Short mmCIF file of C-alpha atoms and ligand atoms in Angstrom, two decimals:
data_model
loop_
_atom_site.label_atom_id
_atom_site.label_comp_id
_atom_site.label_asym_id
_atom_site.label_seq_id
_atom_site.Cartn_x
_atom_site.Cartn_y
_atom_site.Cartn_z
CA MET A 1207 2.45 29.73 4.39
CA PRO A 1208 0.34 26.93 2.80
CA LEU A 1209 2.09 23.56 2.65
CA LEU A 1210 1.67 20.81 0.07
CA VAL A 1211 3.08 17.33 0.73
CA MET A 1212 3.67 15.35 -2.47
CA LYS A 1213 4.38 11.62 -2.52
CA PHE A 1214 6.03 10.24 -5.67
CA GLY A 1215 5.79 6.48 -6.28
CA GLY A 1216 8.38 4.11 -7.75
CA THR A 1217 7.45 4.68 -11.39
CA SER A 1218 7.46 8.45 -10.81
CA VAL A 1219 11.16 8.22 -9.90
CA GLY A 1220 11.87 5.18 -12.12
CA ASP A 1221 14.45 6.84 -14.38
CA ALA A 1222 16.02 10.21 -15.20
CA ALA A 1223 13.12 11.31 -17.43
CA ALA A 1224 10.57 10.58 -14.69
CA ILE A 1225 12.68 12.38 -12.08
CA ARG A 1226 12.84 15.40 -14.41
CA SER A 1227 9.02 15.49 -14.38
CA VAL A 1228 9.13 15.31 -10.57
CA ALA A 1229 11.48 18.30 -10.52
CA ALA A 1230 9.25 20.28 -12.89
CA ILE A 1231 6.14 19.51 -10.79
CA THR A 1232 8.01 20.47 -7.62
CA GLU A 1233 9.05 23.80 -9.11
CA ALA A 1234 5.51 24.60 -10.28
CA GLN A 1235 3.82 23.53 -7.03
CA ARG A 1236 6.36 25.41 -4.92
CA ALA A 1237 5.50 28.57 -6.85
CA THR A 1238 1.77 27.95 -6.25
CA TRP A 1239 1.79 26.79 -2.62
CA GLY A 1240 4.85 28.47 -1.11
CA GLN A 1241 6.05 25.39 0.76
CA VAL A 1242 6.33 21.83 -0.52
CA ALA A 1243 7.74 18.64 1.02
CA LEU A 1244 8.38 15.45 -0.96
CA VAL A 1245 7.97 11.85 0.17
CA VAL A 1246 9.61 9.47 -2.28
CA SER A 1247 9.56 5.70 -3.00
CA ALA A 1248 12.50 3.65 -4.23
CA MET A 1249 13.11 3.71 -8.00
CA SER A 1250 10.73 1.17 -9.58
CA GLY A 1251 11.91 -2.42 -9.25
CA VAL A 1252 14.52 -1.59 -6.61
CA THR A 1253 12.66 -2.87 -3.52
CA ASP A 1254 11.99 -6.15 -5.36
CA MET A 1255 15.71 -6.44 -6.22
CA LEU A 1256 16.74 -5.81 -2.60
CA ILE A 1257 14.30 -8.41 -1.28
CA ARG A 1258 15.34 -10.91 -3.93
CA GLY A 1259 18.99 -10.43 -2.99
CA ALA A 1260 18.13 -11.02 0.67
CA THR A 1261 15.96 -14.11 0.18
CA THR A 1262 18.34 -15.81 -2.24
CA ALA A 1263 21.22 -15.10 0.16
CA ALA A 1264 19.27 -16.82 2.93
CA SER A 1265 19.34 -20.04 0.92
CA GLY A 1266 23.11 -19.78 0.55
CA ASP A 1267 23.15 -18.20 -2.93
CA GLN A 1268 26.06 -15.73 -3.08
CA GLN A 1269 25.61 -14.90 -6.79
CA THR A 1270 22.19 -13.30 -7.03
CA PHE A 1271 22.77 -10.48 -4.56
CA ARG A 1272 26.05 -9.67 -6.30
CA ALA A 1273 24.16 -9.43 -9.60
CA MET A 1274 21.60 -7.17 -7.89
CA ASP A 1275 24.45 -5.05 -6.53
CA ARG A 1276 25.67 -4.42 -10.08
CA LEU A 1277 22.18 -3.62 -11.40
CA LEU A 1278 21.53 -1.20 -8.52
CA ARG A 1279 24.79 0.65 -9.20
CA GLU A 1280 24.02 0.89 -12.92
CA LYS A 1281 20.46 2.10 -12.38
CA HIS A 1282 21.30 4.87 -9.92
CA ALA A 1283 24.49 5.93 -11.70
CA ALA A 1284 22.63 6.19 -15.03
CA ALA A 1285 20.01 8.46 -13.48
CA LEU A 1286 22.63 10.64 -11.79
CA ALA A 1287 24.66 10.92 -14.99
CA GLU A 1288 21.67 12.39 -16.80
CA LEU A 1289 20.37 14.56 -13.99
CA VAL A 1290 23.41 16.10 -12.34
CA SER A 1291 25.96 17.84 -14.57
CA ASP A 1292 28.12 19.29 -11.79
CA GLU A 1293 30.88 16.69 -11.45
CA ARG A 1294 31.65 17.23 -7.78
CA GLU A 1295 28.01 17.06 -6.79
CA ARG A 1296 27.53 13.93 -8.90
CA ALA A 1297 30.58 12.23 -7.39
CA ASP A 1298 29.43 13.15 -3.90
CA VAL A 1299 25.88 11.82 -4.36
CA SER A 1300 26.96 8.64 -6.16
CA ASP A 1301 29.40 8.03 -3.34
CA GLN A 1302 26.52 8.22 -0.83
CA VAL A 1303 24.35 5.90 -2.96
CA PHE A 1304 27.17 3.41 -3.53
CA ARG A 1305 27.84 3.25 0.21
CA LEU A 1306 24.21 2.19 0.68
CA ILE A 1307 24.71 -0.49 -1.99
CA ASP A 1308 27.87 -1.64 -0.16
CA GLU A 1309 25.68 -1.96 2.94
CA PHE A 1310 23.21 -4.08 0.93
CA SER A 1311 25.93 -6.51 -0.14
CA MET A 1312 27.44 -6.68 3.33
CA LEU A 1313 24.07 -7.46 4.89
CA CYS A 1314 23.29 -10.09 2.22
CA HIS A 1315 26.71 -11.65 2.74
CA SER A 1316 25.98 -11.96 6.49
CA VAL A 1317 22.58 -13.47 5.71
CA ALA A 1318 24.23 -16.03 3.39
CA VAL A 1319 26.85 -16.95 6.01
CA LEU A 1320 24.24 -17.31 8.76
CA GLY A 1321 21.75 -19.01 6.45
CA GLU A 1322 18.98 -17.10 8.19
CA LEU A 1323 16.92 -14.03 7.31
CA SER A 1324 15.00 -12.42 10.18
CA PRO A 1325 12.13 -9.95 9.57
CA ARG A 1326 14.37 -7.30 11.11
CA ALA A 1327 17.10 -8.03 8.54
CA VAL A 1328 14.56 -7.89 5.69
CA ASP A 1329 13.58 -4.39 6.81
CA ALA A 1330 17.20 -3.26 7.12
CA ILE A 1331 17.79 -4.42 3.55
CA SER A 1332 14.52 -3.39 1.90
CA SER A 1333 14.72 0.12 3.42
CA LEU A 1334 17.83 0.91 1.37
CA GLY A 1335 15.96 1.67 -1.88
CA GLU A 1336 14.25 4.77 -0.49
CA ARG A 1337 17.48 5.88 1.17
CA MET A 1338 19.10 5.82 -2.29
CA SER A 1339 16.28 7.44 -4.25
CA VAL A 1340 15.87 10.48 -1.98
CA ARG A 1341 19.53 11.35 -2.53
CA VAL A 1342 19.11 11.16 -6.31
CA VAL A 1343 15.87 13.18 -6.32
CA ALA A 1344 17.24 15.88 -4.00
CA ALA A 1345 20.31 16.20 -6.26
CA ALA A 1346 18.05 16.51 -9.32
CA LEU A 1347 16.10 19.31 -7.62
CA ARG A 1348 19.30 21.15 -6.72
CA ALA A 1349 20.51 20.74 -10.31
CA ARG A 1350 17.37 22.60 -11.35
CA GLY A 1351 18.11 25.39 -8.90
CA ILE A 1352 15.64 24.28 -6.20
CA PRO A 1353 17.23 24.11 -2.73
CA ALA A 1354 16.59 20.55 -1.49
CA GLU A 1355 17.81 18.16 1.18
CA ALA A 1356 17.43 14.37 1.42
CA LEU A 1357 16.08 13.13 4.77
CA ASP A 1358 15.87 9.57 6.15
CA ALA A 1359 12.51 9.16 7.91
CA THR A 1360 14.24 6.78 10.34
CA GLY A 1361 15.14 9.96 12.23
CA PHE A 1362 11.54 10.98 12.92
CA VAL A 1363 8.88 8.44 11.83
CA VAL A 1364 8.86 6.41 15.04
CA THR A 1365 7.12 3.04 14.79
CA THR A 1366 6.28 -0.18 16.57
CA ALA A 1367 8.74 -3.05 16.12
CA HIS A 1368 6.40 -5.00 13.79
CA PHE A 1369 9.01 -5.52 11.10
CA GLY A 1370 7.49 -5.54 7.63
CA ASP A 1371 4.24 -4.04 8.89
CA ALA A 1372 5.18 -1.37 11.43
CA ARG A 1373 2.71 1.26 12.70
CA PRO A 1374 3.67 4.83 13.54
CA LEU A 1375 3.56 6.08 17.13
CA GLN A 1376 1.58 9.21 16.47
CA ASP A 1377 2.62 11.71 19.14
CA VAL A 1378 6.35 11.16 19.07
CA THR A 1379 6.32 11.01 15.25
CA ARG A 1380 4.48 14.32 15.07
CA GLU A 1381 6.86 15.99 17.49
CA ARG A 1382 10.06 14.74 15.82
CA THR A 1383 8.83 15.28 12.26
CA ARG A 1384 7.96 18.89 13.03
CA ALA A 1385 11.30 19.43 14.80
CA GLN A 1386 13.28 18.10 11.83
CA VAL A 1387 11.27 19.22 8.83
CA LEU A 1388 9.73 22.61 9.71
CA PRO A 1389 13.09 24.42 10.08
CA LEU A 1390 14.04 23.33 6.54
CA LEU A 1391 10.71 24.52 5.15
CA GLU A 1392 11.12 27.86 6.92
CA ARG A 1393 14.50 28.27 5.24
CA GLY A 1394 12.93 27.66 1.82
CA ILE A 1395 14.50 24.19 1.46
CA VAL A 1396 12.46 21.34 -0.05
CA PRO A 1397 12.77 18.26 2.20
CA VAL A 1398 12.93 15.03 0.16
CA ILE A 1399 11.90 12.34 2.64
CA THR A 1400 12.10 8.54 2.38
CA GLY A 1401 8.70 6.86 2.11
CA PHE A 1402 8.09 3.28 3.33
CA ILE A 1403 10.50 3.37 6.29
CA GLY A 1404 10.73 4.39 9.92
CA ALA A 1405 12.53 3.26 13.06
CA THR A 1406 11.65 2.06 16.53
CA GLU A 1407 12.28 4.23 19.62
CA GLN A 1408 15.61 2.38 19.87
CA GLY A 1409 16.50 3.42 16.32
CA VAL A 1410 16.07 0.03 14.62
CA THR A 1411 14.91 0.42 11.00
CA THR A 1412 11.38 -0.76 10.19
CA THR A 1413 9.14 -0.72 7.11
CA LEU A 1414 5.43 0.03 6.85
CA GLY A 1415 4.58 -2.83 4.44
CA ARG A 1416 4.85 -3.11 0.66
CA GLY A 1417 3.41 -0.07 -1.06
CA GLY A 1418 3.71 1.80 2.25
CA SER A 1419 5.13 5.07 0.89
CA ASP A 1420 1.57 6.34 0.37
CA TYR A 1421 1.05 5.78 4.09
CA SER A 1422 4.29 7.66 4.80
CA GLY A 1423 3.00 10.59 2.73
CA ALA A 1424 -0.16 10.71 4.83
CA ILE A 1425 1.70 10.27 8.15
CA ILE A 1426 4.12 13.08 7.32
CA GLY A 1427 1.38 15.29 5.85
CA ALA A 1428 -0.67 14.88 9.04
CA ALA A 1429 2.35 15.51 11.30
CA LEU A 1430 3.14 18.74 9.45
CA ASP A 1431 -0.55 19.86 9.31
CA ALA A 1432 -0.23 20.04 5.52
CA ASP A 1433 -3.00 21.80 3.59
CA GLU A 1434 -3.11 18.95 1.07
CA VAL A 1435 -1.38 15.61 0.43
CA ASP A 1436 -0.92 14.67 -3.24
CA ILE A 1437 -0.10 11.09 -4.22
CA TYR A 1438 1.63 11.17 -7.61
CA THR A 1439 1.56 7.91 -9.55
CA ASP A 1440 1.45 6.68 -13.17
CA VAL A 1441 -2.31 7.00 -13.84
CA ASP A 1442 -4.55 10.10 -13.99
CA GLY A 1443 -6.29 9.35 -10.69
CA VAL A 1444 -8.40 6.73 -8.96
CA MET A 1445 -10.32 4.94 -11.68
CA THR A 1446 -13.62 3.08 -11.85
CA THR A 1447 -11.55 -0.12 -11.95
CA ASP A 1448 -7.93 -1.20 -12.43
CA PRO A 1449 -7.07 0.17 -15.89
CA ARG A 1450 -4.92 -2.92 -16.46
CA LEU A 1451 -8.08 -5.04 -16.21
CA SER A 1452 -10.47 -2.90 -18.17
CA PRO A 1453 -9.65 -0.42 -20.94
CA ASP A 1454 -13.01 1.31 -20.18
CA ALA A 1455 -11.84 2.45 -16.73
CA ARG A 1456 -12.48 6.17 -16.15
CA VAL A 1457 -11.04 8.63 -13.64
CA ILE A 1458 -13.34 9.43 -10.68
CA PRO A 1459 -13.11 13.19 -9.99
CA VAL A 1460 -14.13 13.12 -6.30
CA LEU A 1461 -14.39 10.38 -3.66
CA SER A 1462 -15.14 10.43 0.05
CA TYR A 1463 -12.56 9.17 2.54
CA ALA A 1464 -14.88 6.24 3.31
CA GLU A 1465 -15.18 5.25 -0.36
CA MET A 1466 -11.43 5.54 -0.89
CA GLY A 1467 -10.83 3.50 2.25
CA GLU A 1468 -13.03 0.66 0.96
CA LEU A 1469 -11.44 0.76 -2.50
CA ALA A 1470 -7.93 0.59 -1.09
CA TYR A 1471 -8.83 -2.13 1.43
CA PHE A 1472 -10.46 -4.25 -1.27
CA GLY A 1473 -7.53 -4.18 -3.65
CA ALA A 1474 -7.26 -0.90 -5.61
CA LYS A 1475 -3.47 -0.92 -5.68
CA VAL A 1476 -3.34 2.80 -6.43
CA LEU A 1477 -3.38 3.65 -2.69
CA HIS A 1478 -2.04 1.76 0.34
CA PRO A 1479 -5.04 0.85 2.54
CA ARG A 1480 -3.73 2.63 5.65
CA THR A 1481 -3.20 5.97 3.87
CA ILE A 1482 -6.62 7.39 4.61
CA ARG A 1483 -6.54 7.30 8.40
CA PRO A 1484 -3.92 9.99 9.17
CA VAL A 1485 -5.52 12.45 6.76
CA VAL A 1486 -9.08 11.77 7.93
CA GLU A 1487 -8.10 12.50 11.50
CA ARG A 1488 -6.95 15.99 10.52
CA GLY A 1489 -9.42 16.54 7.67
CA ILE A 1490 -6.61 17.03 5.13
CA PRO A 1491 -7.70 16.72 1.48
CA LEU A 1492 -5.88 14.00 -0.46
CA ARG A 1493 -5.40 14.02 -4.22
CA VAL A 1494 -4.23 11.21 -6.53
CA ARG A 1495 -2.46 12.58 -9.63
CA ASN A 1496 -0.32 11.57 -12.58
CA THR A 1497 3.39 12.52 -12.69
CA PHE A 1498 3.33 11.99 -16.44
CA ASN A 1499 0.20 14.12 -17.05
CA PRO A 1500 0.49 16.87 -14.42
CA SER A 1501 -2.17 19.15 -15.91
CA HIS A 1502 -4.87 16.55 -15.12
CA PRO A 1503 -6.60 17.47 -11.82
CA GLY A 1504 -6.68 13.80 -10.69
CA THR A 1505 -9.01 12.47 -7.99
CA LEU A 1506 -9.78 14.57 -4.93
CA VAL A 1507 -10.54 12.61 -1.73
CA VAL A 1508 -12.42 14.55 0.97
CA GLN A 1509 -14.84 14.01 3.86
CA ASP A 1510 -18.19 14.57 2.17
CA VAL A 1511 -19.12 14.13 -1.43
CA ALA A 1512 -22.40 15.24 -2.94
CA SER A 1513 -24.15 12.21 -4.41
CA ASN A 1514 -24.19 12.22 -8.20
CA GLY A 1515 -26.92 9.62 -8.34
CA GLN A 1516 -24.40 7.00 -9.39
CA THR A 1517 -24.51 4.28 -6.77
CA VAL A 1518 -21.71 2.00 -7.95
CA LYS A 1519 -18.70 4.26 -8.42
CA ALA A 1520 -15.93 1.69 -8.73
CA VAL A 1521 -15.13 -2.02 -8.59
CA THR A 1522 -12.07 -3.82 -7.27
CA ALA A 1523 -10.77 -7.38 -7.13
CA ILE A 1524 -8.45 -9.30 -4.83
CA ARG A 1525 -7.05 -12.64 -6.02
CA ASN A 1526 -5.12 -15.56 -4.52
CA LEU A 1527 -7.67 -16.08 -1.78
CA SER A 1528 -9.35 -19.06 -0.12
CA LEU A 1529 -12.76 -19.35 1.49
CA ILE A 1530 -12.70 -21.26 4.76
CA THR A 1531 -15.94 -22.75 6.05
CA VAL A 1532 -16.60 -24.02 9.56
CA GLU A 1533 -19.89 -25.93 9.52
CA GLY A 1534 -22.02 -28.17 11.70
CA ARG A 1535 -25.57 -28.42 13.01
CA GLY A 1536 -24.29 -28.46 16.57
CA MET A 1537 -23.09 -24.88 16.21
CA ILE A 1538 -26.63 -23.51 16.54
CA GLY A 1539 -26.96 -21.41 19.64
CA VAL A 1540 -23.57 -22.47 21.02
CA PRO A 1541 -21.98 -19.30 22.32
CA GLY A 1542 -18.37 -18.55 21.62
CA VAL A 1543 -17.81 -20.63 18.47
CA ALA A 1544 -17.35 -17.52 16.33
CA ALA A 1545 -15.04 -15.97 18.91
CA ARG A 1546 -12.87 -19.06 19.08
CA THR A 1547 -12.86 -19.41 15.30
CA PHE A 1548 -11.55 -15.89 14.79
CA GLY A 1549 -9.28 -16.18 17.81
CA ALA A 1550 -7.63 -19.13 16.08
CA VAL A 1551 -7.21 -17.16 12.85
CA ALA A 1552 -5.77 -14.19 14.72
CA SER A 1553 -3.34 -16.41 16.63
CA VAL A 1554 -1.51 -17.23 13.39
CA GLY A 1555 -1.56 -13.61 12.22
CA ALA A 1556 -3.72 -14.31 9.15
CA ASN A 1557 -5.68 -11.44 7.65
CA VAL A 1558 -9.43 -12.07 7.37
CA LEU A 1559 -10.58 -10.03 4.38
CA MET A 1560 -14.27 -10.77 4.57
CA ILE A 1561 -16.71 -12.66 6.80
CA SER A 1562 -20.07 -14.04 5.78
CA GLN A 1563 -22.24 -15.94 8.25
CA ALA A 1564 -25.21 -17.98 7.13
CA SER A 1565 -28.31 -16.82 9.03
CA SER A 1566 -29.06 -20.39 10.08
CA GLU A 1567 -25.88 -20.26 12.20
CA GLN A 1568 -24.88 -23.61 10.75
CA SER A 1569 -21.76 -22.27 9.18
CA ILE A 1570 -19.27 -19.45 9.35
CA CYS A 1571 -17.25 -18.64 6.27
CA PHE A 1572 -14.45 -16.19 5.82
CA VAL A 1573 -11.82 -15.33 3.26
CA VAL A 1574 -8.06 -15.39 3.87
CA PRO A 1575 -5.00 -15.19 1.60
CA SER A 1576 -4.37 -18.70 0.19
CA ASN A 1577 -0.81 -18.81 1.51
CA THR A 1578 -2.12 -18.72 5.10
CA VAL A 1579 -4.56 -21.67 4.73
CA PRO A 1580 -2.33 -24.41 6.21
CA GLN A 1581 -1.65 -22.42 9.41
CA VAL A 1582 -5.28 -21.26 9.67
CA THR A 1583 -6.80 -24.75 9.33
CA TYR A 1584 -4.28 -26.19 11.77
CA ALA A 1585 -5.15 -23.50 14.35
CA LEU A 1586 -8.89 -24.03 13.80
CA GLU A 1587 -8.67 -27.78 14.26
CA HIS A 1588 -6.69 -27.21 17.44
CA ASN A 1589 -9.00 -24.50 18.92
CA LEU A 1590 -12.22 -26.28 18.00
CA ALA A 1591 -11.04 -29.81 18.82
CA MET A 1592 -13.78 -30.29 21.42
CA GLU A 1593 -16.61 -29.32 19.05
CA LEU A 1594 -15.13 -31.52 16.32
CA ALA A 1595 -14.90 -34.50 18.71
CA ARG A 1596 -18.51 -33.95 19.82
CA ARG A 1597 -19.59 -33.57 16.20
CA ASP A 1598 -21.04 -30.11 16.94
CA ILE A 1599 -18.81 -29.11 14.07
CA ASP A 1600 -18.87 -31.51 11.13
CA ARG A 1601 -16.13 -30.06 9.02
CA ILE A 1602 -13.65 -27.32 8.50
CA TRP A 1603 -12.70 -26.94 4.88
CA ALA A 1604 -11.03 -24.55 2.49
CA ARG A 1605 -12.05 -23.71 -1.05
CA ASP A 1606 -9.01 -22.40 -2.88
CA ASP A 1607 -8.83 -20.22 -5.99
CA VAL A 1608 -11.44 -17.63 -5.12
CA ALA A 1609 -11.47 -13.85 -5.54
CA ILE A 1610 -13.34 -11.02 -3.82
CA ILE A 1611 -15.09 -8.56 -6.10
CA THR A 1612 -16.18 -5.35 -4.36
CA ALA A 1613 -18.54 -2.67 -5.63
CA VAL A 1614 -17.98 0.69 -3.91
CA GLY A 1615 -20.12 3.84 -3.74
CA ALA A 1616 -21.57 5.94 -0.92
CA GLY A 1617 -24.95 6.12 -2.66
CA MET A 1618 -25.59 2.46 -1.76
CA ARG A 1619 -26.69 3.57 1.68
CA GLU A 1620 -29.81 5.34 0.53
CA THR A 1621 -30.53 3.50 -2.70
CA PRO A 1622 -32.58 0.34 -2.41
CA GLY A 1623 -31.84 -2.48 -4.79
CA VAL A 1624 -28.15 -1.83 -5.40
CA ALA A 1625 -27.25 -5.31 -4.18
CA ALA A 1626 -29.87 -6.73 -6.54
CA ARG A 1627 -28.28 -4.86 -9.46
CA VAL A 1628 -24.84 -6.19 -8.56
CA PHE A 1629 -26.09 -9.78 -8.35
CA GLY A 1630 -28.19 -9.28 -11.50
CA ALA A 1631 -25.12 -8.13 -13.42
CA LEU A 1632 -23.14 -11.16 -12.23
CA ALA A 1633 -25.97 -13.56 -13.04
CA GLU A 1634 -26.33 -12.10 -16.54
CA SER A 1635 -22.69 -12.95 -17.14
CA GLN A 1636 -23.30 -16.49 -15.81
CA ILE A 1637 -21.11 -15.92 -12.76
CA ASN A 1638 -21.80 -18.00 -9.69
CA VAL A 1639 -21.64 -16.02 -6.43
CA ILE A 1640 -20.11 -18.18 -3.71
CA ALA A 1641 -20.57 -15.80 -0.73
CA ILE A 1642 -21.55 -12.20 -0.03
CA ALA A 1643 -20.96 -9.49 2.57
CA GLN A 1644 -21.85 -5.83 2.92
CA GLY A 1645 -19.19 -3.49 4.27
CA SER A 1646 -19.94 -2.03 7.70
CA SER A 1647 -19.47 1.45 6.25
CA GLU A 1648 -22.43 0.63 3.98
CA CYS A 1649 -20.60 1.93 0.96
CA SER A 1650 -19.46 -1.41 -0.38
CA ILE A 1651 -20.82 -4.81 -1.33
CA SER A 1652 -18.39 -7.71 -1.65
CA THR A 1653 -18.94 -11.02 -3.37
CA VAL A 1654 -16.75 -14.10 -3.52
CA VAL A 1655 -16.41 -15.72 -6.95
CA ALA A 1656 -14.19 -18.43 -8.43
CA ALA A 1657 -10.80 -17.04 -9.47
CA SER A 1658 -11.54 -18.14 -13.05
CA ASP A 1659 -14.59 -15.81 -13.04
CA CYS A 1660 -12.72 -12.84 -11.59
CA ASP A 1661 -12.05 -10.80 -14.75
CA ALA A 1662 -15.55 -11.38 -16.14
CA ALA A 1663 -17.07 -10.43 -12.77
CA VAL A 1664 -15.11 -7.16 -12.66
CA ARG A 1665 -16.27 -6.31 -16.19
CA ALA A 1666 -19.89 -7.17 -15.34
CA VAL A 1667 -20.01 -5.02 -12.20
CA HIS A 1668 -18.00 -2.29 -13.94
CA ARG A 1669 -20.87 -1.83 -16.39
CA LEU A 1670 -22.95 -0.57 -13.43
CA THR A 1671 -20.56 2.38 -13.04
CA GLN A 1672 -21.61 3.76 -16.41
CA GLY A 1673 -24.49 5.71 -14.91
N1 ADP B 1328 -8.98 1.71 -9.25
C1 ADP B 1328 -7.75 2.00 -9.68
N2 ADP B 1328 -7.47 3.26 -10.13
C2 ADP B 1328 -6.24 3.58 -10.56
N3 ADP B 1328 -5.21 2.72 -10.59
C3 ADP B 1328 -5.41 1.46 -10.16
C4 ADP B 1328 -6.69 1.06 -9.68
N4 ADP B 1328 -6.59 -0.25 -9.32
C5 ADP B 1328 -5.33 -0.63 -9.55
N5 ADP B 1328 -4.60 0.39 -10.06
C6 ADP B 1328 -3.18 0.31 -10.44
O1 ADP B 1328 -2.38 1.02 -9.49
C7 ADP B 1328 -1.21 1.45 -10.17
C8 ADP B 1328 -0.54 2.52 -9.35
O2 ADP B 1328 -0.09 1.98 -8.11
P1 ADP B 1328 1.44 1.64 -7.86
O3 ADP B 1328 1.96 0.78 -8.96
O4 ADP B 1328 1.59 1.18 -6.47
O5 ADP B 1328 2.06 3.08 -8.06
P2 ADP B 1328 3.27 3.83 -7.40
O6 ADP B 1328 4.52 3.13 -7.84
O7 ADP B 1328 3.14 5.19 -7.98
O8 ADP B 1328 3.05 3.80 -5.91
C9 ADP B 1328 -1.72 1.92 -11.52
O9 ADP B 1328 -0.72 1.86 -12.50
C10 ADP B 1328 -2.89 0.97 -11.78
O10 ADP B 1328 -2.52 -0.05 -12.67
N1 PHD B 1329 9.30 0.85 -2.38
C1 PHD B 1329 8.31 0.23 -1.53
C2 PHD B 1329 7.28 1.23 -1.03
C3 PHD B 1329 6.31 1.81 -2.01
O1 PHD B 1329 5.30 2.37 -1.61
O2 PHD B 1329 6.59 1.76 -3.32
P1 PHD B 1329 5.57 2.31 -4.50
O3 PHD B 1329 5.19 3.72 -4.15
O4 PHD B 1329 6.39 2.24 -5.76
O5 PHD B 1329 4.37 1.40 -4.55
C4 PHD B 1329 7.67 -0.96 -2.21
O6 PHD B 1329 8.02 -1.27 -3.34
O7 PHD B 1329 6.85 -1.61 -1.61
#
């Protein structure tokens, strides 16, 4: 029987009204597809509250997490009161949710006493939001007459121990997910699975990174050999730019995996950047749709897309970045400088978002998140101490307050002059381009601009998507 995996984001389960839409969509899609499985995020704002409780506790504050405890109880109880009329069922589910909130307060209390918050403890605490929401959503489905069961992915999404940024171990995850989920599907039960979380082989809870429920949807969809994975969110699909930045943003009907990958990597918050990989590997179509406008077909993401002659399909922006430059005449022809430069960056775990090397080989520049600049420059000065002493490298410096603007579209590969159009559009709006790079997939062009030019740059490049 065909299987659809649907992931619902935080806003899609943000309150009782949203969860009712989820239940209605589930009922309709179950009738169409035969089998559906849900992957669900925490109710909107909940993960932030959990993390805030944990971090304030680490500095000895015993008040904030108690305030969060109360808010969490109110939020989940209010949803359950509206969604579940059967009193016994409601009492049972709120009991389960409240026990998770007790766990939150106990963990925060320990953090406050110890005065220390390890990455492992952050994951234990931030994973609780999804463990609460799946219980509420499954109860709402049952209240509508749909057989449903809440499942914690810690039982089958097996990951590395990189707390806060864990990666799934593919084979064991596939085996355990199938063993736990397929029997439910065969019995006509809708599994409602936690997004965002997993566990190590030893059973220690991990998370896949903020926004990681999309990734969970793709991991679980791939493990179950789903026929399609739908990501339900609060906009009609993937748009030509962030609709919060530009009211002219339009929904893109079809994108290739490569285009979607570039968009997500370069800041389109609508999809977690790692989501594409599990579905590409199995050729599973992905769709981005709106929980609050379910009749809209959304954006379909597939392997190949016929070119529509429109080379720039979408534009994204990433802020809070710094451009680091390593420069010196003595770098010319010296082997290994680039390797040691990036080795230094990697050694402090900083994420290099873009690299641009001047053809003269007199400088290397790359972009990192601004909050990693102190560690990165320290590591560079340490790793390149010899070149600095010999004056082969003159300086290592950071320019703060920059943004990356990326134009995405597969047509760039075969269309000459796209880069010229992008730079022309920026120049027309008097925007100074600080650095450039072309994506290795050849379906994106990235430019670095001053943060103060970011919005204007997005609008300028967005005009190129008009046709
Ligand atoms: N290119 C884009 N297309 C659509 N939405 C975008 C884009 N870039 C940024 N967004 C933002 O992503 C949001 C959806 O992502 P997110 O808030 O993580 O949703 P969810 O809670 O459903 O996971 C939208 O509300 C929109 O503001
Ligand atoms: N709840 C997690 C995971 C997630 O993906 O949430 P959302 O789907 O609401 O972006 C977070 O806030 O990071």
